[in-house]
C-alpha cells in the first residue's frame, strides 16, 4: 500500500480525517503544542490529517514541516503510517514556484495535496501579481497531475462559493477540476445536512462519482464560529443560532452543545449512508476525541 489517499479510498469505503493548522511565524511554543495535538489525534487512527496553507504561502515553511511531522516523525511506535494531506494554494505563485514546492513535499515523503486557488490575503503583495500563472484551482490541479507524483484533493462548496453563488455552475466547475485531475473533494463546513445531500445529488447527476467528504466544524466557541460563518457563508439553522446566542458567555455549555451538535450531524449523515468524515479540529484534540467516540466513528 502506498501513502496515497486515493489508494486508501479504493480499498476502504469508510474514513475519518482531521484538519489542523500550523502556528503563525514566531510561535515556537505553539509548534510544540501542535505536535502533541497531532500525536493525540493519531491515537484515533485517522486515515489522514490535512494541514492548511497560510493565505499566499505566508506560513509555507511551517505547513511543510507539520506535514512532514505527520508523515514521518510523530511517535512512530504509537502510530505507524499516518498520512499527511498538505493543502497548497496557487495565489501569487508561478509554475516554477509550484514545481519547487512539489519537489520539497516529495522529498519529505508527502504524497497527497489538497489543491486550492486560495484568496488574495491582505498586506501581502506578489511580485508577479496574485493570479500570475494560475487563475483557478483547476490550473494548479493540472500542473500537479502532470507532475504525476501526488494524489490530488480539491475543495467543494455545498452552499456555493462567494465568487459563484449559482450552485449549478459551481458543480460544473467541480467537473472541470475532476477533468484536470482531482481524485476527491472535501467540502466547506456546513451545519445543515440537507444542503450537503442536495449538493451530492447535483454532483451525481453530473456523472461524477468520486468521494465528496463532508467537512464537519464543531461549534466550540461562539465568537469564533460567528467569524468563520461570516467568511464561509454557511447557513446556521435556527436551533444552532439560538444556542450560540444562549451560550455565548458560557464557554463550557457552548462546547458541550457544540460537541452534541456535531455528533447529531454525523449521526444523521451516517444514517443516510455517508461513510467518510473530515473534522475541522481547530487544533483541539480532546473535543475531537469525544466526537469521534460518541458518534462511533472509532
Ligand atoms: P476554485 O475551484 O478555483 O474556485 C474559485 C471560484 O471560482 C469559485 O467560485 C468557483 O465556482 C469559480 N470557478 C472555478 N473554476 C471556474 C472557471 N473555470 N470559470 C469561472 N469560474 C470558476 N484557503 C487557504 O488559503 N488555505 C487553505 O489551507 C485552505 N483550505 C481549504 C480547505 C477546504 C476543504 C476548503 C473548502 C477551502 C479551503 N480554503 C483554503 C479556502 C479556499 O482557498 C477559498 O475558498 C478560495 O476562494 C477558493 O479556492 P478553490 O480551490 O475552491 O478555488
XYZ file of C-alpha atoms and ligand atoms in Angstrom:
351
model
C 0.000 0.000 0.000
C 1.332 3.461 -0.884
C 0.773 6.542 1.242
C -1.765 7.857 -1.267
C -5.252 8.704 -0.106
C -6.782 7.598 -3.422
C -5.376 4.083 -2.834
C -6.965 4.013 0.631
C -10.279 5.076 -0.888
C -10.055 2.271 -3.442
C -9.692 -0.377 -0.729
C -11.828 1.062 2.098
C -15.251 2.641 1.892
C -15.152 4.493 5.205
C -12.669 7.047 6.537
C -12.054 9.567 9.287
C -9.710 12.503 8.822
C -8.774 15.727 10.567
C -7.624 19.208 9.605
C -5.000 21.070 11.637
C -3.430 24.449 11.015
C 0.225 25.421 11.561
C 1.233 28.105 14.050
C 1.911 31.645 12.885
C 5.519 32.748 12.335
C 7.475 33.107 15.552
C 5.095 30.966 17.683
C 7.718 28.369 18.573
C 5.866 27.167 21.654
C 2.705 26.690 19.598
C 4.599 24.405 17.267
C 5.358 22.021 20.129
C 1.685 22.133 21.208
C 0.537 21.251 17.690
C 2.887 18.287 17.610
C 1.272 16.992 20.804
C -2.165 17.602 19.310
C -1.166 15.569 16.255
C 0.048 12.721 18.467
C -3.309 12.654 20.267
C -5.247 12.843 17.006
C -3.239 9.963 15.536
C -4.282 7.845 18.535
C -7.723 7.930 16.908
C -6.197 6.220 13.853
C -7.291 8.738 11.246
C -6.873 7.799 7.607
C -5.153 11.128 7.055
C -4.541 14.525 8.639
C -4.667 17.621 6.484
C -2.557 20.722 7.089
C -3.782 24.156 5.985
C -1.657 26.538 3.949
C -1.416 30.170 5.041
C -3.012 32.617 2.609
C -0.500 33.306 -0.134
C 2.077 30.971 1.397
C 2.514 33.154 4.481
C 3.403 30.110 6.604
C 4.650 27.768 3.917
C 7.714 26.581 5.839
C 5.605 25.604 8.841
C 2.948 23.884 6.703
C 5.597 21.684 5.086
C 7.210 20.989 8.473
C 3.893 19.930 10.031
C 3.056 17.725 7.023
C 6.469 16.119 7.326
C 5.924 15.604 11.048
C 2.624 13.808 10.391
C 4.125 11.682 7.664
C 7.439 10.737 9.260
C 8.281 11.962 12.668
C 5.431 11.611 15.124
C 5.616 8.863 17.689
C 6.333 6.087 15.213
C 5.884 3.251 17.672
C 2.426 4.507 18.594
C 1.059 5.172 15.164
C 2.654 3.790 12.094
C 1.724 5.149 8.738
C -0.379 8.254 9.402
C -0.764 10.084 6.121
C -0.493 13.830 5.559
C -2.617 15.808 3.119
C -0.798 19.090 2.500
C -3.039 21.973 1.415
C -1.472 24.168 -1.269
C -2.826 27.461 -2.623
C -1.957 28.847 -6.054
C -2.366 32.538 -5.291
C 0.781 34.533 -6.101
C 2.784 31.564 -7.355
C 4.442 30.931 -10.689
C 4.641 27.428 -12.154
C 8.295 27.369 -11.194
C 7.429 28.164 -7.520
C 4.938 25.290 -7.536
C 7.493 22.952 -9.050
C 9.911 23.776 -6.185
C 7.194 23.173 -3.566
C 6.232 19.836 -5.144
C 9.890 18.746 -5.023
C 10.112 19.777 -1.386
C 6.910 17.938 -0.394
C 8.028 14.868 -2.296
C 11.445 14.917 -0.617
C 9.661 14.898 2.786
C 7.555 11.882 1.830
C 4.274 13.789 1.343
C 2.211 12.208 -1.445
C -1.141 13.984 -1.147
C -2.082 17.580 -1.913
C -5.347 19.498 -1.475
C -5.019 21.857 -4.439
C -6.682 25.239 -3.925
C -6.889 28.565 -5.652
C -6.721 30.489 -2.370
C -7.724 34.104 -1.822
C -5.708 37.301 -2.043
C -4.512 37.987 1.504
C -4.448 41.486 2.945
C -0.997 43.001 3.430
C 0.787 40.608 1.053
C 1.974 41.766 -2.334
C 3.054 39.427 -5.079
C 5.903 40.342 -7.457
C 4.124 38.790 -10.472
C 0.540 39.554 -9.396
C -1.915 37.353 -7.482
C -3.034 35.239 -10.406
C 0.116 35.124 -12.486
C 0.198 31.501 -13.666
C -2.984 30.162 -12.053
C -6.424 31.688 -12.348
C -8.381 28.845 -10.763
C -7.671 25.711 -8.711
C -8.141 23.635 -11.883
C -4.950 25.212 -13.298
C -2.946 24.151 -10.229
C -4.548 20.696 -10.330
C -3.427 20.260 -13.988
C 0.176 21.085 -13.088
C 0.210 18.677 -10.112
C -1.418 15.976 -12.226
C 1.210 16.424 -14.946
C 3.901 16.101 -12.278
C 2.468 12.647 -11.555
C 3.751 12.101 -8.013
C 0.695 13.081 -5.954
C -2.882 12.095 -5.188
C -4.960 15.285 -5.551
C -7.892 16.549 -3.486
C -9.878 19.736 -4.116
C -12.417 21.955 -2.371
C -16.204 21.828 -2.845
C -18.920 24.158 -1.527
C -22.354 22.655 -0.704
C -23.864 26.144 -0.290
C -21.925 27.810 -3.106
C -18.803 29.957 -3.000
C -18.529 33.703 -2.509
C -17.462 34.165 -6.172
C -20.164 31.870 -7.592
C -23.456 31.556 -5.772
C -25.023 29.644 -8.683
C -24.840 26.074 -7.366
C -25.376 24.518 -10.798
C -22.437 26.484 -12.151
C -20.357 25.576 -9.066
C -20.939 21.905 -9.795
C -19.853 22.460 -13.414
C -16.635 23.971 -12.023
C -16.117 20.830 -9.928
C -16.409 18.753 -13.080
C -13.606 20.794 -14.637
C -11.462 20.100 -11.537
C -12.117 16.369 -11.968
C -11.165 16.558 -15.638
C -7.971 18.356 -14.618
C -7.054 15.500 -12.235
C -8.812 15.870 -8.844
C -9.263 12.471 -7.178
C -11.603 13.526 -4.361
C -13.266 16.534 -2.733
C -13.516 17.859 0.799
C -16.389 20.234 1.463
C -16.570 23.584 3.099
C -18.136 23.369 6.563
C -21.928 23.233 6.707
C -24.397 22.853 9.574
C -27.492 21.879 7.644
C -27.188 18.374 6.206
C -29.925 18.969 3.644
C -27.559 21.371 1.824
C -24.961 18.597 1.565
C -27.465 15.958 0.400
C -28.829 18.318 -2.287
C -25.255 19.034 -3.400
C -24.418 15.305 -3.620
C -27.491 14.733 -5.805
C -26.377 17.509 -8.145
C -22.852 16.094 -8.343
C -24.130 12.594 -9.063
C -26.494 13.811 -11.739
C -23.499 15.429 -13.451
C -21.927 11.965 -13.702
C -19.248 12.374 -11.019
C -18.836 9.519 -8.577
C -15.754 10.298 -6.537
C -15.683 10.834 -2.750
C -17.105 14.210 -1.636
C -16.135 14.151 2.021
C -18.264 16.288 4.341
C -16.264 18.840 6.336
C -17.634 18.959 9.895
C -16.845 22.003 12.024
C -17.693 21.577 15.708
C -19.070 24.779 17.231
C -16.782 25.123 20.228
C -16.599 28.899 20.667
C -19.395 31.352 19.893
C -17.232 34.265 18.691
C -15.015 32.053 16.557
C -17.948 30.373 14.836
C -19.669 33.691 14.028
C -16.462 34.847 12.295
C -15.994 31.588 10.384
C -19.620 31.532 9.307
C -19.458 35.109 8.044
C -16.437 34.148 5.905
C -17.795 30.825 4.640
C -21.407 31.887 4.105
C -22.712 28.677 5.738
C -26.355 28.738 6.838
C -26.877 28.434 10.583
C -30.061 26.503 11.405
C -32.365 28.240 13.921
C -31.647 25.770 16.735
C -27.896 26.358 16.422
C -28.302 30.117 16.138
C -30.363 30.267 19.326
C -27.883 28.173 21.270
C -24.893 30.221 20.084
C -26.662 33.298 21.492
C -27.707 31.494 24.665
C -24.253 30.119 25.467
C -22.076 32.910 24.113
C -20.908 33.887 27.611
C -20.770 30.347 28.907
C -17.878 28.567 27.152
C -18.390 25.204 28.879
C -22.043 24.911 27.870
C -21.220 26.186 24.385
C -18.592 23.490 23.984
C -20.863 20.735 25.268
C -23.665 21.823 22.950
C -21.184 22.072 20.035
C -19.940 18.534 20.590
C -23.502 17.186 20.798
C -24.477 19.084 17.645
C -21.576 17.564 15.658
C -22.401 14.090 16.961
C -26.034 14.548 15.857
C -24.930 15.902 12.493
C -22.599 12.943 11.898
C -25.259 10.514 13.076
C -27.774 11.829 10.534
C -25.169 11.683 7.761
C -24.320 8.094 8.743
C -27.979 7.079 8.745
C -28.132 8.391 5.185
C -25.212 6.268 4.008
C -22.276 8.666 4.419
C -19.143 6.830 5.485
C -16.329 9.370 5.220
C -15.881 12.325 7.554
C -13.373 15.174 7.744
C -13.284 17.099 11.044
C -12.064 20.683 11.240
C -10.271 20.358 14.585
C -9.183 23.979 15.184
C -6.183 22.212 16.761
C -8.334 20.846 19.622
C -7.928 17.121 20.216
C -9.939 16.402 23.394
C -13.177 17.556 21.804
C -12.413 15.559 18.619
C -11.766 12.501 20.751
C -15.218 12.888 22.258
C -16.957 13.486 18.932
C -15.260 10.544 17.234
C -16.063 8.186 20.108
C -19.630 9.375 20.773
C -20.524 9.145 17.109
C -18.999 5.669 16.800
C -16.522 6.681 14.101
C -13.766 4.871 16.016
P -11.604 27.376 -7.387
O -12.018 25.963 -7.522
O -10.708 27.938 -8.417
O -12.937 28.235 -7.307
C -12.889 29.623 -7.022
C -14.126 30.296 -7.562
O -14.060 30.361 -8.982
C -15.412 29.536 -7.253
O -16.434 30.476 -7.069
C -15.646 28.712 -8.492
O -17.012 28.361 -8.668
C -15.142 29.650 -9.575
N -14.576 28.912 -10.717
C -13.848 27.770 -10.693
N -13.497 27.420 -11.946
C -14.006 28.372 -12.768
C -13.992 28.576 -14.176
N -13.397 27.700 -14.998
N -14.608 29.697 -14.688
C -15.235 30.574 -13.867
N -15.290 30.426 -12.525
C -14.695 29.342 -11.990
N -7.618 28.623 1.771
C -6.322 28.820 2.156
O -5.785 29.924 1.969
N -5.594 27.818 2.749
C -6.099 26.583 2.984
O -5.423 25.692 3.509
C -7.472 26.329 2.600
N -8.035 25.111 2.787
C -9.324 24.888 2.377
C -9.876 23.612 2.542
C -11.196 23.337 2.144
C -11.766 21.947 2.339
C -11.983 24.386 1.579
C -13.408 24.109 1.178
C -11.431 25.657 1.387
C -10.108 25.925 1.775
N -9.514 27.186 1.587
C -8.215 27.403 1.982
C -10.294 28.302 1.036
C -10.134 28.467 -0.492
O -8.790 28.785 -0.810
C -11.064 29.602 -0.944
O -12.408 29.238 -0.731
C -10.871 30.121 -2.358
O -11.653 31.300 -2.512
C -11.313 29.171 -3.454
O -10.450 28.128 -3.619
P -10.847 26.896 -4.591
O -9.712 25.985 -4.606
O -12.178 26.375 -4.225
O -10.926 27.695 -5.987
